[in-house]
Amino acid sequence: MTSVAEAVQALRGLRLVEVRRVANIVIIGFGPGDRADRTIHAQCPFRVVHGDVILLGSRDMNWSRDRGTDRDEAFENVTTKYDAQAEFLTARFAEGDFRVTDAKLGPGGQVVVEATDDGDPIALEIFPDCSGPWIESWRLFALEEGSEHFVYPEHRPRVSWFAVRCVFRWAGAEGQPYEERLTLWRATDLDAAIARAEEEARVYAENTGVTYLGLAQGYETGEQGPTDGSEVFSLLRESALPPEEYLDRHFDTGGEHQGA
């Protein structure tokens, strides 16, 4: 069985593909080519360093890219300083060939990944800052279905089942229909479940040629696995419409692709 340290070391030789975020979770993608086939999700402090210069840090999520913009608004709209720098770095990764020259697991779950495109190396550093043994700091996993997840701390945190609904547009199909997909995930919290669901949504969109619209809604179903009759999703929506008009507006518009 592969250990967490071995899984981190296996990043050596891979190409650094992208860095971004979902909510407050840092996403780092690696792969043999232009597309990521494995990823790190970090819920603890993270930074990208070039020499003595910090190119990107997780606290950059607290600051708006544009002066005068509210911090919370920038965070929700993915327009923080972090997002701008992450987009810049991802573009640089696409232009060059940043290969991982070293990747190691240090004391206290620290991860240091060094990469270079034959120039000065950059270092990606992840450093857990929580003493709780059951609080997940980061996880490393391949994007293929059923792959093993390597989590720090290795103590099993409380996990629950979450259903996440993502919305897509079939722009190339007749009528350009919208699609709502519900997927089930085991995760420690809703943010982690949504991050994993959005990762899968991107792959689904690439494989089918549809467009992911960036809307993900989650629901915790409980710690027990789904069985017959399990409630897998629930969403309350306030509306002044009477029942028949409400159904016509949101569920029975006449444009649904469904059986009789």
mmCIF file with all atom_site columns, C-alpha atoms in Angstrom, residues 19-27 41-44 57-62 71-72 74-80 82-83 86 189-196 198-199 212 214 216:
data_model
loop_
_atom_site.group_PDB
_atom_site.id
_atom_site.type_symbol
_atom_site.label_atom_id
_atom_site.label_alt_id
_atom_site.label_comp_id
_atom_site.label_asym_id
_atom_site.label_entity_id
_atom_site.label_seq_id
_atom_site.pdbx_PDB_ins_code
_atom_site.Cartn_x
_atom_site.Cartn_y
_atom_site.Cartn_z
_atom_site.occupancy
_atom_site.B_iso_or_equiv
_atom_site.pdbx_formal_charge
_atom_site.auth_seq_id
_atom_site.auth_comp_id
_atom_site.auth_asym_id
_atom_site.auth_atom_id
_atom_site.pdbx_PDB_model_num
ATOM 1  C CA . VAL A 1 19  ? -3.027  26.484 -9.565  1.00 0.00 ? 19  VAL A CA 1
ATOM 2  C CA . ARG A 1 20  ? -6.446  27.877 -8.664  1.00 0.00 ? 20  ARG A CA 1
ATOM 3  C CA . ARG A 1 21  ? -9.062  27.599 -5.937  1.00 0.00 ? 21  ARG A CA 1
ATOM 4  C CA . VAL A 1 22  ? -12.575 26.424 -5.178  1.00 0.00 ? 22  VAL A CA 1
ATOM 5  C CA . ALA A 1 23  ? -14.006 28.475 -2.299  1.00 0.00 ? 23  ALA A CA 1
ATOM 6  C CA . ASN A 1 24  ? -11.058 28.704 0.129   1.00 0.00 ? 24  ASN A CA 1
ATOM 7  C CA . ILE A 1 25  ? -9.473  25.420 -0.989  1.00 0.00 ? 25  ILE A CA 1
ATOM 8  C CA . VAL A 1 26  ? -6.235  25.684 -2.965  1.00 0.00 ? 26  VAL A CA 1
ATOM 9  C CA . ILE A 1 27  ? -6.155  23.434 -6.057  1.00 0.00 ? 27  ILE A CA 1
ATOM 10 C CA . HIS A 1 41  ? -6.491  20.140 -2.433  1.00 0.00 ? 41  HIS A CA 1
ATOM 11 C CA . ALA A 1 42  ? -5.115  22.234 0.436   1.00 0.00 ? 42  ALA A CA 1
ATOM 12 C CA . GLN A 1 43  ? -7.229  23.716 3.212   1.00 0.00 ? 43  GLN A CA 1
ATOM 13 C CA . CYS A 1 44  ? -4.231  25.114 5.096   1.00 0.00 ? 44  CYS A CA 1
ATOM 14 C CA . GLY A 1 57  ? -0.128  32.992 -1.030  1.00 0.00 ? 57  GLY A CA 1
ATOM 15 C CA . SER A 1 58  ? -3.372  31.637 0.338   1.00 0.00 ? 58  SER A CA 1
ATOM 16 C CA . ARG A 1 59  ? -3.949  34.853 2.331   1.00 0.00 ? 59  ARG A CA 1
ATOM 17 C CA . ASP A 1 60  ? -4.197  36.655 -1.019  1.00 0.00 ? 60  ASP A CA 1
ATOM 18 C CA . MET A 1 61  ? -7.775  35.365 -1.026  1.00 0.00 ? 61  MET A CA 1
ATOM 19 C CA . ASN A 1 62  ? -8.526  38.027 1.607   1.00 0.00 ? 62  ASN A CA 1
ATOM 20 C CA . ARG A 1 71  ? -13.402 41.730 -0.015  1.00 0.00 ? 71  ARG A CA 1
ATOM 21 C CA . ASP A 1 72  ? -16.343 39.370 0.395   1.00 0.00 ? 72  ASP A CA 1
ATOM 22 C CA . ALA A 1 74  ? -14.249 39.680 -4.598  1.00 0.00 ? 74  ALA A CA 1
ATOM 23 C CA . PHE A 1 75  ? -14.010 36.289 -2.895  1.00 0.00 ? 75  PHE A CA 1
ATOM 24 C CA . GLU A 1 76  ? -17.435 35.215 -4.187  1.00 0.00 ? 76  GLU A CA 1
ATOM 25 C CA . ASN A 1 77  ? -16.750 36.549 -7.704  1.00 0.00 ? 77  ASN A CA 1
ATOM 26 C CA . VAL A 1 78  ? -13.294 34.921 -7.913  1.00 0.00 ? 78  VAL A CA 1
ATOM 27 C CA . THR A 1 79  ? -11.637 38.324 -8.370  1.00 0.00 ? 79  THR A CA 1
ATOM 28 C CA . THR A 1 80  ? -9.221  38.350 -5.444  1.00 0.00 ? 80  THR A CA 1
ATOM 29 C CA . TYR A 1 82  ? -5.053  35.243 -5.285  1.00 0.00 ? 82  TYR A CA 1
ATOM 30 C CA . ASP A 1 83  ? -7.192  34.588 -8.376  1.00 0.00 ? 83  ASP A CA 1
ATOM 31 C CA . ALA A 1 86  ? -3.075  32.088 -9.873  1.00 0.00 ? 86  ALA A CA 1
ATOM 32 C CA . ASP A 1 189 ? -17.255 19.108 4.983   1.00 0.00 ? 189 ASP A CA 1
ATOM 33 C CA . LEU A 1 190 ? -19.362 20.811 2.348   1.00 0.00 ? 190 LEU A CA 1
ATOM 34 C CA . ASP A 1 191 ? -16.509 22.910 0.924   1.00 0.00 ? 191 ASP A CA 1
ATOM 35 C CA . ALA A 1 192 ? -14.409 19.792 0.320   1.00 0.00 ? 192 ALA A CA 1
ATOM 36 C CA . ALA A 1 193 ? -17.352 18.011 -1.317  1.00 0.00 ? 193 ALA A CA 1
ATOM 37 C CA . ILE A 1 194 ? -18.037 20.951 -3.631  1.00 0.00 ? 194 ILE A CA 1
ATOM 38 C CA . ALA A 1 195 ? -14.348 21.195 -4.534  1.00 0.00 ? 195 ALA A CA 1
ATOM 39 C CA . ARG A 1 196 ? -14.308 17.536 -5.566  1.00 0.00 ? 196 ARG A CA 1
ATOM 40 C CA . GLU A 1 198 ? -16.388 20.893 -9.362  1.00 0.00 ? 198 GLU A CA 1
ATOM 41 C CA . GLU A 1 199 ? -13.211 19.029 -10.269 1.00 0.00 ? 199 GLU A CA 1
ATOM 42 C CA . TYR A 1 212 ? -19.976 24.052 -16.852 1.00 0.00 ? 212 TYR A CA 1
ATOM 43 C CA . GLY A 1 214 ? -19.988 27.455 -12.322 1.00 0.00 ? 214 GLY A CA 1
ATOM 44 C CA . ALA A 1 216 ? -22.598 24.085 -7.483  1.00 0.00 ? 216 ALA A CA 1
#
